[in-house]
Short mmCIF file of C-alpha atoms in Angstrom, two decimals:
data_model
loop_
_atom_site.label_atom_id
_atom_site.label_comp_id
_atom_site.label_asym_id
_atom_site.label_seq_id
_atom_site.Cartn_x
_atom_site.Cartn_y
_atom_site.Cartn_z
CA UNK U 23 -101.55 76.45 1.73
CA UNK U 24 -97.69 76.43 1.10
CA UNK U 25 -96.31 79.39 3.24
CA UNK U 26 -94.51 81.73 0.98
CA UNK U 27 -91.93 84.20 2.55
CA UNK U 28 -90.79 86.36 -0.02
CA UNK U 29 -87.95 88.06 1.98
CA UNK U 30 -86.06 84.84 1.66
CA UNK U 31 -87.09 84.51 -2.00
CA UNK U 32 -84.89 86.66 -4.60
CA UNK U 33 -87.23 87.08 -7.64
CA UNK U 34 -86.33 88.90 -10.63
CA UNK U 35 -87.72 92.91 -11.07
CA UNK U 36 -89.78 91.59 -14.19
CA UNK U 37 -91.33 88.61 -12.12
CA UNK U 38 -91.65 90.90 -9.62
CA UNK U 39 -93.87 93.25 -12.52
CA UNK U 40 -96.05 90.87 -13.64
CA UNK U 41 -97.27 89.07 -10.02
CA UNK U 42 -99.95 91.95 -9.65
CA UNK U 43 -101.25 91.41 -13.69
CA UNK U 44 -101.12 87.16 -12.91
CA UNK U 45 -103.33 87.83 -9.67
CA UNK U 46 -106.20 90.36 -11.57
CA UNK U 47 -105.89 87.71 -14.19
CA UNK U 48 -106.56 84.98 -11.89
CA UNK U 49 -109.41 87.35 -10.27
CA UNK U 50 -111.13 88.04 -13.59
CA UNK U 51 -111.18 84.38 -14.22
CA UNK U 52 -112.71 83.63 -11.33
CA UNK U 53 -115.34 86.75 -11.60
CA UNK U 54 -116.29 84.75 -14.67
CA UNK U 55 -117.02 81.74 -12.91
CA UNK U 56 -113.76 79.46 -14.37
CA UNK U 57 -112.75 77.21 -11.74
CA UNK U 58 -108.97 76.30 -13.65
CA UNK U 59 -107.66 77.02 -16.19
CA UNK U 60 -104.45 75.19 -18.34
CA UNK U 61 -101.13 77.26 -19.10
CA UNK U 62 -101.95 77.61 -22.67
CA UNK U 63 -105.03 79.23 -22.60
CA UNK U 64 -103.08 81.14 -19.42
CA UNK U 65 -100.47 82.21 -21.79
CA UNK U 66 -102.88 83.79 -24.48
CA UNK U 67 -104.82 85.60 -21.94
CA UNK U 68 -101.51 86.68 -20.43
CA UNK U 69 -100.06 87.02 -23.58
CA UNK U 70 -96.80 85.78 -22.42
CA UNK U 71 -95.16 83.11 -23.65
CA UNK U 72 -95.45 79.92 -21.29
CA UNK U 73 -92.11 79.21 -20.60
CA UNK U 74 -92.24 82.71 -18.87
CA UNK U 75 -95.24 82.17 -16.84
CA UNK U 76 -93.78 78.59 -15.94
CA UNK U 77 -90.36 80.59 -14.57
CA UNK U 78 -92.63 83.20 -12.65
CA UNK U 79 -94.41 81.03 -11.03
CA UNK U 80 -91.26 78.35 -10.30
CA UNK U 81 -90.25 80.89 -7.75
CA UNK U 82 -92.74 80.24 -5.26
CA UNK U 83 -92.65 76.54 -6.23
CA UNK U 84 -94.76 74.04 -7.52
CA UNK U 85 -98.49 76.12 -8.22
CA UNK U 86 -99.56 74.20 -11.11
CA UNK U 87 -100.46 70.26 -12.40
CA UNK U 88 -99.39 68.98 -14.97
CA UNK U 89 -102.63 68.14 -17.27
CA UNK U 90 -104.66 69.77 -14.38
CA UNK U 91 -103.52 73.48 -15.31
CA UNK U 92 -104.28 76.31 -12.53
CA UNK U 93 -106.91 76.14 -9.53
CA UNK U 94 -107.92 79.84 -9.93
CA UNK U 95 -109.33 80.12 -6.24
CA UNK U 96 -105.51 78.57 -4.91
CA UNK U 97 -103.21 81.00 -7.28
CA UNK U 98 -105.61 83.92 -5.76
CA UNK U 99 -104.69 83.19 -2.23
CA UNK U 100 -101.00 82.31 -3.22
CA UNK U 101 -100.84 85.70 -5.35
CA UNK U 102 -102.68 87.65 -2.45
CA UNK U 103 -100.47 86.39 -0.08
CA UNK U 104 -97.04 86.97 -1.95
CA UNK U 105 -98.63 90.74 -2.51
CA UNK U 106 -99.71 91.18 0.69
CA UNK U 107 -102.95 93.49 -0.44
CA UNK U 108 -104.94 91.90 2.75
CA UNK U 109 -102.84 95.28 4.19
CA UNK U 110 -104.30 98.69 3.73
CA UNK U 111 -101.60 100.96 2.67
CA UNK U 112 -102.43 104.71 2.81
CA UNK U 113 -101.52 106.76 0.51
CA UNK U 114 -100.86 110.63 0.13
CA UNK U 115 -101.78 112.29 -4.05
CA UNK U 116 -98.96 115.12 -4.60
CA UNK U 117 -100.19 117.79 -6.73
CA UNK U 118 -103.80 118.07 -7.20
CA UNK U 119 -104.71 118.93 -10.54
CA UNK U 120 -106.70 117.25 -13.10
CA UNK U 121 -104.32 114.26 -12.90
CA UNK U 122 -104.61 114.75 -9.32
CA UNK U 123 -108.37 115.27 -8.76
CA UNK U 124 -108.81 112.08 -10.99
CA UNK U 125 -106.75 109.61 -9.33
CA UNK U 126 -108.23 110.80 -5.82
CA UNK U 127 -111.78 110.55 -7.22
CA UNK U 128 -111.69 107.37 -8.77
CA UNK U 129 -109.50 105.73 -5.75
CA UNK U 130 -108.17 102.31 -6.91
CA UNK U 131 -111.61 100.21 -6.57
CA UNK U 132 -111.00 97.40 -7.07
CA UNK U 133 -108.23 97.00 -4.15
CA UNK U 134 -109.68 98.33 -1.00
CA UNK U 135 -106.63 97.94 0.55
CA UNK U 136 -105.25 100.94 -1.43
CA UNK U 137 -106.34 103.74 0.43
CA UNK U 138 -105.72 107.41 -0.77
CA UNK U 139 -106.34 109.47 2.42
CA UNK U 140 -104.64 113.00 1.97
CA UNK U 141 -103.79 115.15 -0.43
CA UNK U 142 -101.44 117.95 -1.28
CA UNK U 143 -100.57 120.98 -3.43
CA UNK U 144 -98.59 124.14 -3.06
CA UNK U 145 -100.94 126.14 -4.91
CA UNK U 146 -103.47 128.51 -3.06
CA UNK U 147 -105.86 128.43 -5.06
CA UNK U 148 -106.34 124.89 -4.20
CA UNK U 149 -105.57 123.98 -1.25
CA UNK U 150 -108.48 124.10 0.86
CA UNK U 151 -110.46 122.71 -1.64
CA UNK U 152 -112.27 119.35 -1.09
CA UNK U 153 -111.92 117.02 -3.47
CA UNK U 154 -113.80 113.04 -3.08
CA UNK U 155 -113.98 113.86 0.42
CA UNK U 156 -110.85 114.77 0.80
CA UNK U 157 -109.36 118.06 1.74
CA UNK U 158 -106.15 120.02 -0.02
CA UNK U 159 -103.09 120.74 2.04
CA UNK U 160 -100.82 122.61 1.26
CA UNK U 161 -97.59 121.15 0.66
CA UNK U 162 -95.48 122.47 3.32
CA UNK U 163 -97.51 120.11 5.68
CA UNK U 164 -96.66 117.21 4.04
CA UNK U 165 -94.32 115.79 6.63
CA UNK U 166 -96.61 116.41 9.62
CA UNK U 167 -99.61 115.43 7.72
CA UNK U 168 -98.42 111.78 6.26
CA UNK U 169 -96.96 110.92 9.71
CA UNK U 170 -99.95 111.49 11.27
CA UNK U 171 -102.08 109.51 8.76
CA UNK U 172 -99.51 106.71 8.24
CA UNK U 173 -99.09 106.94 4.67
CA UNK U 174 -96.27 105.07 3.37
CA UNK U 175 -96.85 105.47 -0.55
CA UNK U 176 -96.46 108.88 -1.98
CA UNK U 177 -98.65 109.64 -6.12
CA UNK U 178 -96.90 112.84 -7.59
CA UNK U 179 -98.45 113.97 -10.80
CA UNK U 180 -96.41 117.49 -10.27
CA UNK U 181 -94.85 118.37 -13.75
CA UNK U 182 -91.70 117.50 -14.81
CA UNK U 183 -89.95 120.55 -13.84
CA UNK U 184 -91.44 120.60 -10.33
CA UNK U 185 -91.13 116.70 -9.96
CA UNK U 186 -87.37 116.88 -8.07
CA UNK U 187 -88.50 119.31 -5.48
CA UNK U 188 -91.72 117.57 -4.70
CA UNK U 189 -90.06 114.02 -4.64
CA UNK U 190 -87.30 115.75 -2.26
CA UNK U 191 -90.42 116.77 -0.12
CA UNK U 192 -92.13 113.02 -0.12
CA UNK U 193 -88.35 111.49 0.82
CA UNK U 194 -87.99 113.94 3.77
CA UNK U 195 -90.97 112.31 4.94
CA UNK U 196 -89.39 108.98 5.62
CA UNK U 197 -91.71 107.73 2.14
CA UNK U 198 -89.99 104.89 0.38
CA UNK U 199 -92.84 103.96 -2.46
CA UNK U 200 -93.44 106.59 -4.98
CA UNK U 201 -95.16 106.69 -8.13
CA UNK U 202 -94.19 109.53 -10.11
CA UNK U 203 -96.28 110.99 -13.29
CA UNK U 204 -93.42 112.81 -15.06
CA UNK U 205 -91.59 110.34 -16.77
CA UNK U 206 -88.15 112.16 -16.36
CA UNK U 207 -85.79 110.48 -13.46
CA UNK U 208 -86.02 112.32 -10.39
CA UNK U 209 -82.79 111.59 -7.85
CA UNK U 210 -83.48 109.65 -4.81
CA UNK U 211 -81.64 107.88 -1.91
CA UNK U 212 -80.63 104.37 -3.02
CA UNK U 213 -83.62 102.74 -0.36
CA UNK U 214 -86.53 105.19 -2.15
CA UNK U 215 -88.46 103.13 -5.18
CA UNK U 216 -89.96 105.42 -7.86
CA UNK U 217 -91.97 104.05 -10.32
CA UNK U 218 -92.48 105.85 -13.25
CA UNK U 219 -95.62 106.30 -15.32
CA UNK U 220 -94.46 107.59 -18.42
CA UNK U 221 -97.89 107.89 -21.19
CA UNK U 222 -95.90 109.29 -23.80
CA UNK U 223 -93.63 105.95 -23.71
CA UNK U 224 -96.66 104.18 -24.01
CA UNK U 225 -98.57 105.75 -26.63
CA UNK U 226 -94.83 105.71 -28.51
CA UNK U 227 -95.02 101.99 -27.83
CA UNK U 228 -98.33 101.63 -29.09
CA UNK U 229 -97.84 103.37 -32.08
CA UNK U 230 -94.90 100.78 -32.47
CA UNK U 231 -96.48 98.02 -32.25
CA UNK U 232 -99.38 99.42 -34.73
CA UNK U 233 -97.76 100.76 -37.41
CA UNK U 234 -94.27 98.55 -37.62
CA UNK U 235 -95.57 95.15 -36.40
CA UNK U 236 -98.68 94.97 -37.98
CA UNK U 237 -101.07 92.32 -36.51
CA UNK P 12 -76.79 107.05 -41.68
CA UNK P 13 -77.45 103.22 -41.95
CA UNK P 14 -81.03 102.97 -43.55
CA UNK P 15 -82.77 100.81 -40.79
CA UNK P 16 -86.76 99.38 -42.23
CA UNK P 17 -88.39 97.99 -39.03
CA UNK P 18 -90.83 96.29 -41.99
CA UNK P 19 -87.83 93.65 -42.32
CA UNK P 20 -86.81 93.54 -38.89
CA UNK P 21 -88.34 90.94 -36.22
CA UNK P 22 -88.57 92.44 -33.16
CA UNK P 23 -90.13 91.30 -29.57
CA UNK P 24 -92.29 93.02 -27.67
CA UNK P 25 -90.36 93.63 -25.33
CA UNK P 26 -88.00 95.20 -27.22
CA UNK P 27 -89.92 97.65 -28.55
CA UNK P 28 -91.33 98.66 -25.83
CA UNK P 29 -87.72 99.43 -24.55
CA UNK P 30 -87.09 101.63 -27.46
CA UNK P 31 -89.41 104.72 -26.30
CA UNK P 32 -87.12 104.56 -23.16
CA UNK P 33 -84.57 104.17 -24.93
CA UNK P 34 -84.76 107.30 -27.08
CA UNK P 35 -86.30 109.41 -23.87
CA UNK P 36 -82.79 108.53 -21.95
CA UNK P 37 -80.69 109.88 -25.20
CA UNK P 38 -83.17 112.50 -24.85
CA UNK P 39 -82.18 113.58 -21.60
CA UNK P 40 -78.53 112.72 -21.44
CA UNK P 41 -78.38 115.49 -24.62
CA UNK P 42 -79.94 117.74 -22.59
CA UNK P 43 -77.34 117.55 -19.85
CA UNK P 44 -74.59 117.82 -22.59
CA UNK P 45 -73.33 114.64 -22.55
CA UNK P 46 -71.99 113.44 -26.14
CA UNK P 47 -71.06 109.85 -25.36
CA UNK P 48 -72.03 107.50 -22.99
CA UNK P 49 -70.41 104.14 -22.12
CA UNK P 50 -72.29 100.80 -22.17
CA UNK P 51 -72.51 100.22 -18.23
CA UNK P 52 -73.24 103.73 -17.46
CA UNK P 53 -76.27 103.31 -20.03
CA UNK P 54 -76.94 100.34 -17.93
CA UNK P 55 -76.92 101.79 -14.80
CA UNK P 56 -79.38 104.45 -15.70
CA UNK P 57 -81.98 102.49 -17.57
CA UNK P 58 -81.77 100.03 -15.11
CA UNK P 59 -81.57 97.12 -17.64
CA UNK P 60 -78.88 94.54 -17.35
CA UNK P 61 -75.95 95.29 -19.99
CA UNK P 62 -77.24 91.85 -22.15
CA UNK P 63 -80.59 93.04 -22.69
CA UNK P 64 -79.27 96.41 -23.98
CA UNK P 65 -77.01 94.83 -26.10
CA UNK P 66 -79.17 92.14 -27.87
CA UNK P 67 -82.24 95.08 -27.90
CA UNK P 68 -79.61 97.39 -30.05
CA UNK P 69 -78.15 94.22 -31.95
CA UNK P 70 -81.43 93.86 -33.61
CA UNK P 71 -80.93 97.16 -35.78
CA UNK P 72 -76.98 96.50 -36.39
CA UNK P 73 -74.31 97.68 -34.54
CA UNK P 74 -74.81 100.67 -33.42
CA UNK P 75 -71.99 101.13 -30.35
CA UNK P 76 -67.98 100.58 -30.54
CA UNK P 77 -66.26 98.50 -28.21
CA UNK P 78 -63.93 101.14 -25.69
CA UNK P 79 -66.05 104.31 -26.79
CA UNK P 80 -69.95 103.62 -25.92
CA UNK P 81 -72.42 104.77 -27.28
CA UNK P 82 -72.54 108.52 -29.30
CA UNK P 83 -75.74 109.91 -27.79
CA UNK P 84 -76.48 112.42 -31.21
CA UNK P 85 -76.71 108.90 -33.70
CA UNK P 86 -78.03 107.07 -30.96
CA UNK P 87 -81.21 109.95 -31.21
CA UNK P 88 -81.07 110.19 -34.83
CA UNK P 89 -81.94 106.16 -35.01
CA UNK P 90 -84.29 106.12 -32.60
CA UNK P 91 -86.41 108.63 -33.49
CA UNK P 92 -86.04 107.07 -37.39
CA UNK P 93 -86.90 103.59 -35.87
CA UNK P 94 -89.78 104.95 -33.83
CA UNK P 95 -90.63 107.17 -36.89
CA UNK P 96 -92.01 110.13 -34.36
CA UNK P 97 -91.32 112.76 -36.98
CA UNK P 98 -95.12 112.49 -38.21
CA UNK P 99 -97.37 113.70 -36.80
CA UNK P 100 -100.19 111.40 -35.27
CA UNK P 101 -103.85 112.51 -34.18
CA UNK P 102 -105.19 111.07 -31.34
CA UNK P 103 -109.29 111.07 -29.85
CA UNK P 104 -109.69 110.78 -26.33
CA UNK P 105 -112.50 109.01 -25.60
CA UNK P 106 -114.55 109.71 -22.33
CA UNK P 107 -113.66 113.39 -20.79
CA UNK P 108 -113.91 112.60 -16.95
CA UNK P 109 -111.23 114.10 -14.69
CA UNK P 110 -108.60 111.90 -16.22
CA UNK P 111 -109.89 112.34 -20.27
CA UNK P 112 -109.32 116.21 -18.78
CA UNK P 113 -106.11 116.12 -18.09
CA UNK P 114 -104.90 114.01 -20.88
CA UNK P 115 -106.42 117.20 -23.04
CA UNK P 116 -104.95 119.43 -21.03
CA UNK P 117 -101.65 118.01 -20.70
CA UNK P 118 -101.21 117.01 -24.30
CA UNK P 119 -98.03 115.27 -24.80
CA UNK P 120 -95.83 117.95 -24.77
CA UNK P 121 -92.47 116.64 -24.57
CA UNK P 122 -93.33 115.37 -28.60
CA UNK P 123 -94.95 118.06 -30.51
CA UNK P 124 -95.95 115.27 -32.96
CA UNK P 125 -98.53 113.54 -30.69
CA UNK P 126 -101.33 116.02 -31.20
CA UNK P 127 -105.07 115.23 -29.52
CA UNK P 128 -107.30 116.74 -32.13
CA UNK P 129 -110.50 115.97 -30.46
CA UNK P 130 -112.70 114.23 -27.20
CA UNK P 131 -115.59 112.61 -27.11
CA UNK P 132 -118.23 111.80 -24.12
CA UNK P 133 -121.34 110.21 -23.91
CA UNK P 134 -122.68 112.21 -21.12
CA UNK P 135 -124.66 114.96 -22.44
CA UNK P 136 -123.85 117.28 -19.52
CA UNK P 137 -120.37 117.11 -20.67
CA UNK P 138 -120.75 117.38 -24.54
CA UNK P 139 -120.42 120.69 -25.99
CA UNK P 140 -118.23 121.74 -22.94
CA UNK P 141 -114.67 123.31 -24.42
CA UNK P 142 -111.67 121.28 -22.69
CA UNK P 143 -108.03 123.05 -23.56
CA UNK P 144 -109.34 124.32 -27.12
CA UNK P 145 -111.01 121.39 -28.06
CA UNK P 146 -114.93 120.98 -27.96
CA UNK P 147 -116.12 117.69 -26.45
CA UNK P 148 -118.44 116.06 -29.28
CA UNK P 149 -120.84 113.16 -28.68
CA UNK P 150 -119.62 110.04 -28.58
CA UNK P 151 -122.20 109.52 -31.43
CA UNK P 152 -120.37 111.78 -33.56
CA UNK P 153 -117.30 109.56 -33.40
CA UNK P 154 -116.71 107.69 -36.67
CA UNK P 155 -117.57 110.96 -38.88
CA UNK P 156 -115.35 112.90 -36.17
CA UNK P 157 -112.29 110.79 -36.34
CA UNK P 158 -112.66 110.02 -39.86
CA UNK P 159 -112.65 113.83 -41.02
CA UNK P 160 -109.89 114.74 -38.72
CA UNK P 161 -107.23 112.18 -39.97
CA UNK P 162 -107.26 110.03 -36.39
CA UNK P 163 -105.34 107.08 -35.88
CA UNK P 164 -104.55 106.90 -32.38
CA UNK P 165 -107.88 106.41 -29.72
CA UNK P 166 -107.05 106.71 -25.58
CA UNK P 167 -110.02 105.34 -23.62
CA UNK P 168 -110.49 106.65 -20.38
CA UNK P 169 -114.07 105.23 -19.93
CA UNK P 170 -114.80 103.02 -16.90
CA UNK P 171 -114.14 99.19 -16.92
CA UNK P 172 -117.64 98.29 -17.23
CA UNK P 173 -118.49 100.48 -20.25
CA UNK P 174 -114.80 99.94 -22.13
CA UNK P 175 -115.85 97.28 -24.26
CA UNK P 176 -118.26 99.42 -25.65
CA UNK P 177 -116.43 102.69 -25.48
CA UNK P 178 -113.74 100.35 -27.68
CA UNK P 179 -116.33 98.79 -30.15
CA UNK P 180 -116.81 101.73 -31.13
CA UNK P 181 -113.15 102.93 -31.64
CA UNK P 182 -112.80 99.99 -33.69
CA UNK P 183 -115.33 100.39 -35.80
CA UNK P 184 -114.02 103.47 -36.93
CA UNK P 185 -111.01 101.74 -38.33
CA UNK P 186 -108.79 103.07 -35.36
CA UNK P 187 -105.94 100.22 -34.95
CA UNK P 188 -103.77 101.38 -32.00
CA UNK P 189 -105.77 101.75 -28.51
CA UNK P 190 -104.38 102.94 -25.38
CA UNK P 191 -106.83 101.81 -22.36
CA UNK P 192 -107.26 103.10 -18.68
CA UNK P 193 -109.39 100.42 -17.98
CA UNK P 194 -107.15 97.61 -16.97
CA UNK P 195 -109.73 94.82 -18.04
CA UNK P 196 -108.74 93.15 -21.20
CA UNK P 197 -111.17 94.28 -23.99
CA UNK P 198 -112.39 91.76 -27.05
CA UNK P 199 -110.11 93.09 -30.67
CA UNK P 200 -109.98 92.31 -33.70
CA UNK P 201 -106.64 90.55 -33.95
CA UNK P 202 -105.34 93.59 -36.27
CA UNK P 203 -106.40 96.09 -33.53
CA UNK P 204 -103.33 96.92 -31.20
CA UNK P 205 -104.47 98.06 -27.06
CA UNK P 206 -101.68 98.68 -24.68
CA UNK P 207 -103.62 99.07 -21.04
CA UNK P 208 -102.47 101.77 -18.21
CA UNK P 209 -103.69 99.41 -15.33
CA UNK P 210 -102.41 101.98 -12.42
CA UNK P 211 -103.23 99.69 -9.64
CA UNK P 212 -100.59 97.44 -11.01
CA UNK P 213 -98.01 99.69 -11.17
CA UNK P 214 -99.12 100.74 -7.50
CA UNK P 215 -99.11 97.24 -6.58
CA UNK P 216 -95.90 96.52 -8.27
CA UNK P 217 -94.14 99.38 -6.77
CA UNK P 218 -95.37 98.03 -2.98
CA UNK P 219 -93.90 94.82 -4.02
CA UNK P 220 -90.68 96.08 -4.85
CA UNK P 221 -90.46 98.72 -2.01
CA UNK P 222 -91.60 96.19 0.65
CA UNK P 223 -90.42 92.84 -0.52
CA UNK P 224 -87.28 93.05 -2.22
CA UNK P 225 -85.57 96.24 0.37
CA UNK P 226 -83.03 98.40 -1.23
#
C-alpha cells in the first residue's frame, strides 16, 4: 500500500469533510459484498458530482483505474489509514442530559475506536448518577478527570447560553477537538477545533431542499 | 424589498445549505448590535472563503455594495423570505429513545416556527408515555396521526437496522422532507428529500481536522 502522510499533504476543509462519509461508503459497499465499484455509480451513491470525488481523492494520488473503478477493500485501508481510526480516542460527554444520556448510551458503534469514557455535569441532581456504565462527575473535576483518562475529544450538548463557560472549562483542559451541540459560536484559542452540530440548520436545510427544489 | 421566487432560481446544494448559516450569523451579529458588516469580516466568521460568499449571494441579485458590506437588517429580511421560515412547519419524531427525548424536549427553540406536534414509538413500553406535552402514539397510528395534525416534516431517530422501515413508513404517509439519525442511506422515492445527522462523521471529521491539519 502507498504510504500516505497527511501532515505533508494540505487538503482542503471540504475534502477534509467528506473522507469519513467516502470511507463508511466504501464500508457499506463492502458489508454488501461489492468487491469495486466505478465512479459513476460512486458518484450517485455519494451524490457528489464526479469531478469532486476525482479531486478528493487526487490528493492522496492515484486510488482509482481507469475502466476498473474502485477496489473497495484498498480505498478502506487507504481511507482508514488517512483517518487514523485504528487509534482509540477517548472521549469525555459535557452535560448529561437527554442529549447527553443518548450519545453516552448509544456510544458510536460502529467505530470502536471512539471511546466515550467519562462524563460530566454541574448539576447535583445528576452527577453521581450512572449512566451506560458510566458515572456523572461533576464538572469542576473535569480537568483532573480527562487527564487521568486521556481524553483528547471533548461532546458538549450544554445549552447555548451555558456553551462559552463549559467550552472555557474543556480548553483549560489542554482539549483541542470539540464537538459542540449549540449551534451558536463559542470563542476559542486559534489551535482549539469546534465543530458545530447545528439541527435547526439542518432541518432549515431540509425544508429547503423540499419545498423550493422540488425533486 | 426586491421580490426574490426561489421557484425560478437554480440553486446548488451547497448553496442552500449555506443559507441556514447564513441567516443564523445575521442572526447573531443583530443580536450583538452590529448594523453592517463588511465582506471579509463576514468571511472570517463563517469561515467560507470571500468567492463562495459572493457567488452563494449572487444567485439572488446583488444584495451587498462595494466599500459598505453587507446591511445585516436586509440581509435578515431576505433570508428569512428565501428560507420562507415565517410558516409554521409540524414535525413527527419518529422513535422516542433518549435522543427522540430530547429532540421533544428541546424543540427548536431558537425558531418558534419549527413546532414538533407529535412522537411516535413502536415499543409498547414507551407508547402512551407523555414526553414534554406530547403523548407518544404507536407507530401504527402514524399515517392517521400525521395526516390529522397537518405534518410535513418526519425526524427519524430509529436505529440503522430498523430505519428503512421506520422511513417506509414516513413515506407512505406522504411526508417529503426526512431528517435521519441513522447515517445509513435509506431507499426514497426520488421526490422524497432525507438529509442524515451521521455524528460519527462529524466526530471523525473533527479528529481529522484537529489532528491532521494543526492550527
Amino acid at each position: 500500500m502507498t504510504e500516505i502522510n497527511l501532515k505533508d499533504v494540505n487538503i482542503p476543509k471540504a475534502t477534509a469533510k467528506r473522507l469519513p462519509l467516502y470511507l463508511r461508503t466504501f464500508l457499506n459497499l463492502d458489508m454488501e459484498g461489492i468487491d469495486r465499484i466505478r465512479s459513476t455509480q460512486l458518484s450517485q451513491i455519494m451524490q457528489q458530482p464526479p469531478i469532486t470525488i476525482r479531486k478528493d481523492f487526487s490528493y492522496f494520488g492515484s486510488l482509482g483505474r481507469k475502466g476498473y473503478g474502485y477496489d473497495v477493500q484498498y480505498m478502506i485501508k487507504v481511507l482508514e489509514e488517512i483517518l487514523d481510526v485504528r487509534e482509540t480516542k477517548k472521549i469525555a460527554v459535557v452535560g448529561c442530559g437527554n442529549l447527553g444520556k443518548a450519545l453516552i448510551n448509544n456510544g458510536f458503534r460502529r467505530n470502536e475506536n471512539l471511546e466515550i469514557v467519562c462524563a460530566f455535569d454541574n448539576n447535583a441532581d445528576v452527577v453521581g448518577d450512572k449512566v451506560g456504565g458510566i458515572v456523572v462527575a461533576d464538572m469542576k473535576r473535569f480537568k483532573s478527570v480527562v487527564r487521568d483518562k486521556g481524553v483528547s475529544v471533548a461532546i458538549s450538548t450544554v445549552p447555548s447560553q451555558f456553551a462559552q463557560e463549559a467550552v472555557d472549562v474543556i480548553v483549560d483542559a489542554d482539549i483541542t477537538a470539540i464537538l459542540n451541540f449549540a449551534p451558536d459560536r463559542v470563542r476559542v484559542p486559534k489551535n482549539v477545533h469546534v465543530q458545530y452540530i447545528d439541527l435547526t440548520t439542518e432541518l432549515l436545510t431540509l425544508i429547503l431542499l423540499d419545498e423550493k427544489l422540488g425533486s
